[in-house]
Coordinates of C-alpha atoms in Angstrom, one line a residue:
X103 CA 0.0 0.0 0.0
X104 CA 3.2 2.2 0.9
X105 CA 4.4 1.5 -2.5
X106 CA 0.8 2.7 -4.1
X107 CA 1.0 5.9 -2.3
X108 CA 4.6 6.7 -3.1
X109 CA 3.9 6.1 -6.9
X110 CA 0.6 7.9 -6.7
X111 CA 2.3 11.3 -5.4
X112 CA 5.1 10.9 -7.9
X113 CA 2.4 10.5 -10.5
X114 CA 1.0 13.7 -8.7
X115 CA 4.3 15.6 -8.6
X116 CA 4.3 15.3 -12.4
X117 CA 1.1 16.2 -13.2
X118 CA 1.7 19.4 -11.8
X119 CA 4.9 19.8 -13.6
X120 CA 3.6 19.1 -16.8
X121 CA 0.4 21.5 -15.9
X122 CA 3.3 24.0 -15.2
X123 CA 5.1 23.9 -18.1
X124 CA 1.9 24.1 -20.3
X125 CA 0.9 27.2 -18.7
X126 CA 4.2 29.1 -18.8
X127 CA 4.6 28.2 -22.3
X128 CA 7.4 31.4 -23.9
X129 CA 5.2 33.4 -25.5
X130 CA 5.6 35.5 -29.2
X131 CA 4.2 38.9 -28.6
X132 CA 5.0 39.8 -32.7
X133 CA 3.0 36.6 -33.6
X134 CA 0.2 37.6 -31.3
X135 CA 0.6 40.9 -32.9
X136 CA 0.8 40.3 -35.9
X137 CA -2.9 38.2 -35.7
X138 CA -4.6 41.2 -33.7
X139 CA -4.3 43.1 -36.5
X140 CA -4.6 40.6 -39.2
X141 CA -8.1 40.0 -37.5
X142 CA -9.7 43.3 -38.6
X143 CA -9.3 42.3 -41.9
X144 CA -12.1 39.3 -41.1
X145 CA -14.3 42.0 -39.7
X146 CA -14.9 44.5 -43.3
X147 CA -17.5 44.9 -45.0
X148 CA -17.8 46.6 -48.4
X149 CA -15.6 45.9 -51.3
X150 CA -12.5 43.9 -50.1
X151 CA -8.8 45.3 -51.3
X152 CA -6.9 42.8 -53.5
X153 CA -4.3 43.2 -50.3
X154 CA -7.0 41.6 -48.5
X155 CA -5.0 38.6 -46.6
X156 CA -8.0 37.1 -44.9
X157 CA -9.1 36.1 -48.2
X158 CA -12.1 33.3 -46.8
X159 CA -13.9 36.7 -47.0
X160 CA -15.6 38.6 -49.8
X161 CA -17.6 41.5 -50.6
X162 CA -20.1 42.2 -48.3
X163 CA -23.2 44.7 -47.7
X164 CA -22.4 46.7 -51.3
X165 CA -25.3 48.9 -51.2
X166 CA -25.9 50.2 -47.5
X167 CA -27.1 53.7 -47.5
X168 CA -29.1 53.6 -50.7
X169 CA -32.4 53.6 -48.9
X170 CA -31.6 57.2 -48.0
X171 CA -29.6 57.5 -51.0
X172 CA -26.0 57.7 -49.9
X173 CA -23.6 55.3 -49.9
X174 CA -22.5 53.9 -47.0
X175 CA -20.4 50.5 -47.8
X176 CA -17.1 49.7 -45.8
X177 CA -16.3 50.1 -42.2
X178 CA -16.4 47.4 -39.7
X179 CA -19.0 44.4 -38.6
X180 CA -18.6 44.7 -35.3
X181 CA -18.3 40.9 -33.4
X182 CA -20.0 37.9 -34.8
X183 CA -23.2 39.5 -36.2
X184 CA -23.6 41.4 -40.0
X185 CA -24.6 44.9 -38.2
X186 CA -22.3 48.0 -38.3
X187 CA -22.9 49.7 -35.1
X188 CA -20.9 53.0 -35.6
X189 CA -20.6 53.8 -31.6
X190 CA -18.5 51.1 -31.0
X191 CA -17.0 51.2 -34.4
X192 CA -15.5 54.4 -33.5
X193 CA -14.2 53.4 -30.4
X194 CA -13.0 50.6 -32.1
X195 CA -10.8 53.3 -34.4
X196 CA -9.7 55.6 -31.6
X197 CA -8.3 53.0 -30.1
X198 CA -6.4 51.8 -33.0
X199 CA -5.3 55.0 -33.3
X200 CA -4.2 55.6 -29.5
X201 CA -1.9 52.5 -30.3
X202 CA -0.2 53.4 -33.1
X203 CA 0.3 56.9 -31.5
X204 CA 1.7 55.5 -28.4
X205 CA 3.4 52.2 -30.0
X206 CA 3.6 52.7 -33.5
X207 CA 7.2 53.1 -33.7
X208 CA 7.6 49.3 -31.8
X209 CA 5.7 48.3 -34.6
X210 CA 8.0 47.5 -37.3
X211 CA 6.1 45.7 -40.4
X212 CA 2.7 45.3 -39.0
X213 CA 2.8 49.5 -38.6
X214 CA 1.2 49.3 -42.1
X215 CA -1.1 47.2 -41.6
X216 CA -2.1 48.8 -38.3
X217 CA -2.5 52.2 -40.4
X218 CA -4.5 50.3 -43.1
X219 CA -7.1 49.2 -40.7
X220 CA -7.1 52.5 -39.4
X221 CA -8.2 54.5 -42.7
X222 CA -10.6 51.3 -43.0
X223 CA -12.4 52.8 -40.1
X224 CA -12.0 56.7 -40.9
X225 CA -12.5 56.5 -44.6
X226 CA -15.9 54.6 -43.6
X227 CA -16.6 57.8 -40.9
X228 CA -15.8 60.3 -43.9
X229 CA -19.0 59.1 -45.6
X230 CA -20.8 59.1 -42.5
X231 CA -20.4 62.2 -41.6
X232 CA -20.2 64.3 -45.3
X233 CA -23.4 66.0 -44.5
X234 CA -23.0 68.7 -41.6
X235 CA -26.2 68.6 -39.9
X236 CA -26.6 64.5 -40.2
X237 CA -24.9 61.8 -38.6
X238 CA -25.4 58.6 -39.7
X239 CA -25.1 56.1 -36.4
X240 CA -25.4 52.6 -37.5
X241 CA -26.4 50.5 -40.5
X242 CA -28.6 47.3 -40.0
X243 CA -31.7 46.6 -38.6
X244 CA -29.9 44.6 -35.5
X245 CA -33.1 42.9 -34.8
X246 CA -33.6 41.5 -38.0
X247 CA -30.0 40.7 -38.5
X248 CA -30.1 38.5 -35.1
X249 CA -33.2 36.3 -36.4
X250 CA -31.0 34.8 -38.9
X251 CA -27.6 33.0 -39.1
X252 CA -26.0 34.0 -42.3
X253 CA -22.8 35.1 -44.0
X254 CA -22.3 39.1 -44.8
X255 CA -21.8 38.1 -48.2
X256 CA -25.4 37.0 -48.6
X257 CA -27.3 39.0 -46.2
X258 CA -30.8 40.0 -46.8
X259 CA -32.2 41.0 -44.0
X260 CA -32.7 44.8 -43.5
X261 CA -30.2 47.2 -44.0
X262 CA -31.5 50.3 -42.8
X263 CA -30.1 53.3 -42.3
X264 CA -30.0 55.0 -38.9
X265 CA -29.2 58.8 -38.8
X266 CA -29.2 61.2 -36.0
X267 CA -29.7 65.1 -37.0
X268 CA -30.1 68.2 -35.1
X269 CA -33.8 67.4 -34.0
X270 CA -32.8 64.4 -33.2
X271 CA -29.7 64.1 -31.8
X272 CA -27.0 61.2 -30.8
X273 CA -24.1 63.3 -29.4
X274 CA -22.5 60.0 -27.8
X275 CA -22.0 58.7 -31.6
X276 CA -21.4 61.7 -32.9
X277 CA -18.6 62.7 -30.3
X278 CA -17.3 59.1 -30.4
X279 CA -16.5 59.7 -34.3
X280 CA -15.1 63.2 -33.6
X281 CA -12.6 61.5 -31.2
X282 CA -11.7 58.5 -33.6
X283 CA -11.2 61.3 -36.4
X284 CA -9.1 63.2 -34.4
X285 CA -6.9 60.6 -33.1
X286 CA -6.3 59.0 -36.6
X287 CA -5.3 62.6 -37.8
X288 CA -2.5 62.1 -35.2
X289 CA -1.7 58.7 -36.0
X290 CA -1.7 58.9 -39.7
X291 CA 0.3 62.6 -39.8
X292 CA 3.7 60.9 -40.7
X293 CA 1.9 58.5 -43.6
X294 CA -0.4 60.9 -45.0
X295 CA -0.2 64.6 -43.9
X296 CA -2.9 66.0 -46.8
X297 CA -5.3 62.6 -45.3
X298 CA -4.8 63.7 -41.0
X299 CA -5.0 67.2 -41.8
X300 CA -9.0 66.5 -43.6
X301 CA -10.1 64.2 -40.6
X302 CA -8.9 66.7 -37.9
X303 CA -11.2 69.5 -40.2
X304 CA -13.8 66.4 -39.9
X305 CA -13.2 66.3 -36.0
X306 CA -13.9 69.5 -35.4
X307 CA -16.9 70.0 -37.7
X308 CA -18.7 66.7 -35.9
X309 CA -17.2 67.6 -32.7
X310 CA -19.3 71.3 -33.5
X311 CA -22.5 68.7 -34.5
X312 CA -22.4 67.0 -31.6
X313 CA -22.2 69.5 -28.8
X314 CA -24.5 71.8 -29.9
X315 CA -27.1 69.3 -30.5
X316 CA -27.1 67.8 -27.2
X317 CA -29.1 64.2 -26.7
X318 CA -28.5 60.4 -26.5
X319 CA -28.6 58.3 -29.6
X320 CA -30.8 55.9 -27.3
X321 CA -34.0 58.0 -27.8
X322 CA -33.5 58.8 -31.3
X323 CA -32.7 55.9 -32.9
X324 CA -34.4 53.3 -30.3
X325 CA -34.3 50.0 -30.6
X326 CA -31.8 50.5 -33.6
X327 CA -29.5 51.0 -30.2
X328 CA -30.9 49.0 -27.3
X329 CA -30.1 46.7 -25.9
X330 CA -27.6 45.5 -28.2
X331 CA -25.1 49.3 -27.8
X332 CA -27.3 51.0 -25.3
X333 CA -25.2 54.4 -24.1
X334 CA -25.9 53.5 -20.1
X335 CA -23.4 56.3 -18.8
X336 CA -24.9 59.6 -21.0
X337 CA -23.0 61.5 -23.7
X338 CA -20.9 63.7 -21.6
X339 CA -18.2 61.6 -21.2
X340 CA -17.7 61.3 -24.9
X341 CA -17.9 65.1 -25.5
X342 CA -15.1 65.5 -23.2
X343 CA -13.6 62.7 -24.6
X344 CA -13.8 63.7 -28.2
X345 CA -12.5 67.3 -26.8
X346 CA -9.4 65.7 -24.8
X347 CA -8.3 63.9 -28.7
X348 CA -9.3 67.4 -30.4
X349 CA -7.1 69.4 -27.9
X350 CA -4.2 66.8 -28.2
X351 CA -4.6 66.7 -32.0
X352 CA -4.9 71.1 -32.5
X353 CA -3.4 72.3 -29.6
X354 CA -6.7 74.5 -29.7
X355 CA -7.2 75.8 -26.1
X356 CA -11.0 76.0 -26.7
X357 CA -11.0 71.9 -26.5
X358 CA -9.2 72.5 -23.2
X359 CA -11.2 74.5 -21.5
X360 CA -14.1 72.3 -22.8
X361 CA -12.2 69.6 -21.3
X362 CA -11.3 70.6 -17.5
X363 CA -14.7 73.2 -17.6
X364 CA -16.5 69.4 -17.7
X365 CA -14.7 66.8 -16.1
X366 CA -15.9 67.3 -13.0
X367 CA -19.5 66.5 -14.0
X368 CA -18.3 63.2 -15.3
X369 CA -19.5 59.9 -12.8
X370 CA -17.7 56.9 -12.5
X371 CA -14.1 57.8 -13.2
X372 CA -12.6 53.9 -13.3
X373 CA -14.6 52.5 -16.2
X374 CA -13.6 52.2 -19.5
X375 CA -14.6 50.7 -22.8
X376 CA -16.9 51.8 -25.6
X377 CA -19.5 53.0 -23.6
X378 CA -17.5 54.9 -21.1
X379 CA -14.6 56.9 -21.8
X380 CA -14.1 58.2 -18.3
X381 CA -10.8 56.7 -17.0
X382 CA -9.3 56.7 -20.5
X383 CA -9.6 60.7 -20.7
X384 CA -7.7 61.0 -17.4
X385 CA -5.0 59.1 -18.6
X386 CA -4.6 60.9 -22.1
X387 CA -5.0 64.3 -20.6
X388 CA -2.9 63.4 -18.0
X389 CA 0.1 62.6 -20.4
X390 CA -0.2 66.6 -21.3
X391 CA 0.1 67.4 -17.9
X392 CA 3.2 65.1 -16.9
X393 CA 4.8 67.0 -19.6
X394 CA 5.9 69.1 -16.4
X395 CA 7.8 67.5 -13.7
X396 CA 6.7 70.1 -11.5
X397 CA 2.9 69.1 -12.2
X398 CA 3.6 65.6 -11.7
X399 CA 5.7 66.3 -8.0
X400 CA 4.2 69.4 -6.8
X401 CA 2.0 68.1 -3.7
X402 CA 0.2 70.9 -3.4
X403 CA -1.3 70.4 -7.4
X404 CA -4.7 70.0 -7.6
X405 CA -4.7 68.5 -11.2
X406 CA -7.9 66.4 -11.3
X407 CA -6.8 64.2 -14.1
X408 CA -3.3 62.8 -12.3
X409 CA -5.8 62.4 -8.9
X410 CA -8.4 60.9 -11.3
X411 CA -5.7 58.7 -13.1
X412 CA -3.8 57.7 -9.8
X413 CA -7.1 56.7 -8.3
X414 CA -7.7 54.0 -11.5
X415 CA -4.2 52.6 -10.9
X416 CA -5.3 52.3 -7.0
X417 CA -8.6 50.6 -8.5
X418 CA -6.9 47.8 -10.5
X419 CA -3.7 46.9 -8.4
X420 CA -4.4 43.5 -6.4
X421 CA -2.7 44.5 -3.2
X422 CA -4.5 48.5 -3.4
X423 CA -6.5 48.5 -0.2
X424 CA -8.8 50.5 -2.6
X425 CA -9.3 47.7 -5.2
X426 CA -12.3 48.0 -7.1
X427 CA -12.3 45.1 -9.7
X428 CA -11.9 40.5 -8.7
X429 CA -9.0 38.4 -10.3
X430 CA -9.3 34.6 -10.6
X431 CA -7.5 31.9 -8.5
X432 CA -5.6 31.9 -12.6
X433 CA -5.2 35.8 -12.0
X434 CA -7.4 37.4 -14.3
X435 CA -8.8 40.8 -13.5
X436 CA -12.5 40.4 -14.0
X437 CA -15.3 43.2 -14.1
X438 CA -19.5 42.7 -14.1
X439 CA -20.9 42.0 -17.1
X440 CA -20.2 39.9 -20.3
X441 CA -17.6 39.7 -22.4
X442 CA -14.6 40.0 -19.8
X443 CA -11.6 40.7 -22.1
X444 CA -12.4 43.7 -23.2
X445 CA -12.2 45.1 -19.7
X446 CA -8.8 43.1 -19.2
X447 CA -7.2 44.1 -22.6
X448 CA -8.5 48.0 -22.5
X449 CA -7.2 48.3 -18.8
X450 CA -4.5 46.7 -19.7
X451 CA -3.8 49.4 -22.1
X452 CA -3.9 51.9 -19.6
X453 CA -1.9 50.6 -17.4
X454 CA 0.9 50.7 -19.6
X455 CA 0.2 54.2 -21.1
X456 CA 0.3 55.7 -17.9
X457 CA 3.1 53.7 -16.5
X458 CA 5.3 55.4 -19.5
X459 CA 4.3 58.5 -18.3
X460 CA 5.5 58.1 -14.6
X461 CA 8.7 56.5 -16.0
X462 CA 9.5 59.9 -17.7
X463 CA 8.4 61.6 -14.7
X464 CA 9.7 59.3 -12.0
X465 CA 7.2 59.1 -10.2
X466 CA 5.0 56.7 -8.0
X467 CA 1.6 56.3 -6.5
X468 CA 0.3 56.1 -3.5
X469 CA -2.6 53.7 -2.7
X470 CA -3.2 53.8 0.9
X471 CA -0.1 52.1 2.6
X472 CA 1.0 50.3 -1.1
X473 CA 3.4 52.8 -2.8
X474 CA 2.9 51.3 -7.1
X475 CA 5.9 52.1 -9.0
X476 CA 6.0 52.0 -13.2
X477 CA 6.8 48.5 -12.9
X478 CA 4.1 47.4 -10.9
X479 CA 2.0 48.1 -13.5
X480 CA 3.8 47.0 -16.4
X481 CA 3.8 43.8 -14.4
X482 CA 0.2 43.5 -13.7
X483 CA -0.5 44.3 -17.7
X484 CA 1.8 41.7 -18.8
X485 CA 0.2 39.1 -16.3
X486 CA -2.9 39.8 -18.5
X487 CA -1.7 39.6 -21.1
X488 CA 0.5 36.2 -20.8
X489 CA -3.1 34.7 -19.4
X490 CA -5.4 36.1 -22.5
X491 CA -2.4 33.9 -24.8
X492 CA -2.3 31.0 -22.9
X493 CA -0.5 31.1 -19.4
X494 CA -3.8 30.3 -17.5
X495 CA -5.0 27.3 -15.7
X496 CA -7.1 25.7 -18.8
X497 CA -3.1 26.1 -20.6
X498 CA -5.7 27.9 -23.2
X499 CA -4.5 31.3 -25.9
X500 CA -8.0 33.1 -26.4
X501 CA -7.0 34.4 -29.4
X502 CA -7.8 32.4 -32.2
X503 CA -5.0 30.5 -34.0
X504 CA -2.6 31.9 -31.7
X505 CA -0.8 28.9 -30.1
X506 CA -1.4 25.2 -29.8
X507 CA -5.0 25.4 -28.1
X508 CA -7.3 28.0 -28.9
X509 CA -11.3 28.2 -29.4
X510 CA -12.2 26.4 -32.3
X511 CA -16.1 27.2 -31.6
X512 CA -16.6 31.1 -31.9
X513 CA -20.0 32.9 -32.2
X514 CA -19.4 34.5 -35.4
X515 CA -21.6 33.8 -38.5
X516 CA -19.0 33.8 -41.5
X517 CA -16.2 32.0 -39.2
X518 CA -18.6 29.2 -39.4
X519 CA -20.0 28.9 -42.7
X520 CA -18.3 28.0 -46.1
X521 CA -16.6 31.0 -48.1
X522 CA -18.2 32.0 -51.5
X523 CA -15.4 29.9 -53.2
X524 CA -16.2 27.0 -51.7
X525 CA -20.3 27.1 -51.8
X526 CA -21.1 29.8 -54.2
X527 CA -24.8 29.4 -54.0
X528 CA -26.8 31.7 -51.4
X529 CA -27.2 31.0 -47.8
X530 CA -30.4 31.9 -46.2
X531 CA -31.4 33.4 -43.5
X532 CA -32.0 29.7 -41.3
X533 CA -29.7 27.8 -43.7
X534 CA -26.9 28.7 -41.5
X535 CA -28.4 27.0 -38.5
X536 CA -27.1 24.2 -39.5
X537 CA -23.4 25.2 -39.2
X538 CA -24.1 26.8 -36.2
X539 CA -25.5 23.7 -34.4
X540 CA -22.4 21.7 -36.1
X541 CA -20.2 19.9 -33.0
X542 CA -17.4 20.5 -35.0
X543 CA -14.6 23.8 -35.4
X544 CA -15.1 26.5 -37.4
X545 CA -14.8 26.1 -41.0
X546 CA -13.0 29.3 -41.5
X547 CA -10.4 30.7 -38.7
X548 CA -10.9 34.2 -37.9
X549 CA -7.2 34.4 -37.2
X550 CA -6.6 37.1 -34.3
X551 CA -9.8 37.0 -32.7
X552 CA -9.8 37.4 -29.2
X553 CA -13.1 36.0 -27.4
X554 CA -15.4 37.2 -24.3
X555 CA -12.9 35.0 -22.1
X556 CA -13.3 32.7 -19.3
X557 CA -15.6 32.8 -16.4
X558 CA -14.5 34.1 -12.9
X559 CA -13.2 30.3 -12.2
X560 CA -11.2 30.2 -15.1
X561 CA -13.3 27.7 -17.2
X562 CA -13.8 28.2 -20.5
X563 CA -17.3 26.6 -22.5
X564 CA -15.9 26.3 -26.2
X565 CA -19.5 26.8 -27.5
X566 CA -21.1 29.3 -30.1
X567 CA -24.4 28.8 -27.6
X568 CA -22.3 30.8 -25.3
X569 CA -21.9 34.1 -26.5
X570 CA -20.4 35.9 -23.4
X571 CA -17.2 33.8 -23.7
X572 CA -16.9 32.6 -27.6
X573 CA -17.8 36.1 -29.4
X574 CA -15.0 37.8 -30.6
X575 CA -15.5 42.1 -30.7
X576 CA -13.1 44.3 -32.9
X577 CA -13.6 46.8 -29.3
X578 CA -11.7 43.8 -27.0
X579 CA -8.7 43.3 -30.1
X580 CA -8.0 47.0 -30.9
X581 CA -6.6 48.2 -27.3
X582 CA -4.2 44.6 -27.5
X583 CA -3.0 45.7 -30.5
X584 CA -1.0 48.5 -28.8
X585 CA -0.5 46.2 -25.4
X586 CA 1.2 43.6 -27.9
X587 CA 3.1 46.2 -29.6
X588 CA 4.8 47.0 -26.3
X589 CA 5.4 43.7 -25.0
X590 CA 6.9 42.7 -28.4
X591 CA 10.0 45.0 -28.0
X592 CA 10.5 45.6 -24.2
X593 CA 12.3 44.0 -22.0
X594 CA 10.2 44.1 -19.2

């Protein structure tokens, strides 16, 4: 019996060494990156580039617009449905922006390619905004689109055209586009100077629409919004938000007085994503004010952005006594609500953006009796990010065909149905249940995808029924994109 027991803790001993080793696998930060963007590509709609690499995909959604008589193809699907929600489209874009801005030069090849999806996103905007007292919000009845399972390329379900205008206002939209405008008119200076110098024109002339025709996209476009991209926290987060990008991308003083005569009405200063912009804006405008190492030291300075900023840090660190978010027994940071990675890879973000700024500025924070240097959270982003590729507990990337063990199932309609080349003849709107309810992977990989994530006990359900965990959102994949960029050249 001895003899069982010895052998049956040896066989124990090397479990755990094996389950080790799985889940500290070295990870490639330029492949990862490399796929984050590549992933984008799966996501257009509109007539496809003959540079288009993901080339399981074709031509999609050719004539939206023309039931108002405009033409609106291109942009972005957002996740795994056919509709083109424009508010978190634009987040979407200002994010991919912010990461080339901040990251861009780490980039080395897949800078391009980064840029390219991009002007995917503002070109798109361009159209949507070409008339000055009309907005145009979103394209596809969402509804509709979510009774059927088919592939972009053969949608017919409604298409219609959602606009807000000056008696009907959607200032969160409109001020989201304003900020992805402005952002990409820094981002794309170097490549295109004639191309940033029209969208920061753009900015400013939506920016104009949007705050002088105050009201939420909610009531005016109804359930063309809710309850798919309801705007739960109000528009004045994205007005200041779409200011803070203006100011940084004119140097206009006008956007910075708009900015610090309206940050104080803002609520909940630790959320971000595309519905709040709140702790993102104290981080960017904070980078103008640790421009100043007296700003950044003074004890006496009242800044609210640094207080606002340092009390975010304070909010995500494990060992604040101020804490505000859970992490996993695996060490995930975890927030309310579905589709957990986008909070881990847009905090993530942060953390790093502001950790560069105290490096410059030597500085530290402190959160009660913890004192967080740069480090600490550099280290907390990577931890992220080394879980969201695979060193977890389930030994799981959750970025599709990244690594050796990935989801296979995802909840995205033309990941799971045959390309065009392979089954030319139209799909209906329930012909593609059928390749939803398939056991099987994916027919197509949507290569780069990062999924809603695991659940707070680290288990993952590798099932399109489960939407939370196995949809993929461009919103969750365009903050990574600058986290990866990072990663992929520091030594940290």
């Amino acid at each position: 019996m001895r003899g069982i027991s010895i052998l049956l803790k040896l066989l124990l001993l090397v479990t755990m060494i094996i389950a080790t080793m799985v889940n500290s696998v070295p990870l490639n930060y330029g492949d990862a990156l490399t796929k984050s963007i590549l992933f984008f590509e799966g996501q257009r709609s509109g007539y496809l580039p003959a540079s288009q690499r993901m080339t399981w995909r074709k031509n999609s959604a050719l004539k939206d617009g023309s039931d108002i008589g405009v033409r609106m193809d291109g942009g972005y699907y957002d996740a795994g449905d056919n509709v083109k929600f424009h508010f978190p489209m634009a987040f979407t874009t200002t994010m991919l922006a912010w990461s080339v801005i901040e990251f861009g030069d780490l980039m080395g090849p897949d800078l391009q390619h980064a840029i390219e999806a991009i002007r995917w996103g503002t070109d798109y905007f361009l159209k949507a905004t070409k008339d000055p007292n009309v907005v145009i919000a979103q394209i596809g009845d969402p509804n509709s689109d979510h009774g059927c399972w088919e592939r972009p390329e053969d949608m017919d379900t409604s298409r219609k055209t959602y606009v807000v205008t000056t008696s009907k206002p959607g200032s969160e939209v409109s001020a989201e586009i304003a900020a992805a405008l402005a952002a990409s008119s820094i981002a794309l200076r170097k490549s295109d100077g004639r191309y940033s110098r029209a969208l920061l024109l753009r900015a400013k002339l939506v920016f104009d629409f949007a705050n002088n025709h105050r009201g939420s996209y909610n009531d005016s476009i109804g359930d063309g919004a809710c309850p798919f991209y309801c705007d739960f926290n109000g528009y004045m987060d994205e007005l200041v938000w779409g200011a803070a990008w203006l100011y940084k991308a004119s140097n206009d003083k006008t956007y910075w007085n708009f900015v610090k005569s309206n940050i104080q009405s803002l609520g909940s200063l630790s959320e971000f994503g595309w519905d709040s912009k709140h702790a993102g804006i104290n981080v960017l405008i904070s980078e103008v004010s640790v421009t100043s190492q007296r700003v950044m030291n003074d004890p006496s300075n009242q800044n609210p952005f640094i207080l606002n900023a340092n009390n975010l840090i304070c909010s995500l660190l494990p060992n604040s006594p101020t804490k505000a978010v859970t992490y996993s027994k695996g060490g995930l940071l975890f927030k309310p609500g579905s589709s957990n990675l986008q909070h881990v890879t847009s905090y993530s973000f942060l953390l790093i953006v502001y950790a560069r700024y105290m490096q410059v500025n030597h500085k530290t924070i402190n959160c009660g009796s913890v004192v967080a240097k740069p480090t600490d959270l550099i280290d907390l982003a990577k931890s992220q990010v080394n879980y969201v590729l695979g060193n977890n507990p389930l030994g799981m990337s959750y970025m599709v065909g990244y690594g050796l063990k990935f989801p296979q199932k995802i909840h995205h309609r033309a990941s799971t149905m045959p390309s065009i080349d392979v089954y030319p003849k139209h799909i209906g709107c329930r012909d593609g249940d059928k390749y939803f309810e398939l056991q099987s992977p994916n027919i197509n990989q949507l290569t780069g995808a990062i999924v809603g994530g695991p659940a707070e006990d680290d288990s993952f359900q590798d099932s399109r029924f489960n939407v939370s965990q196995s949809e993929p959102t461009t919103y969750i994949n365009a903050p990574f994109v600058g986290v990866l960029a990072y990663f992929k050249q520091s030594k940290s």
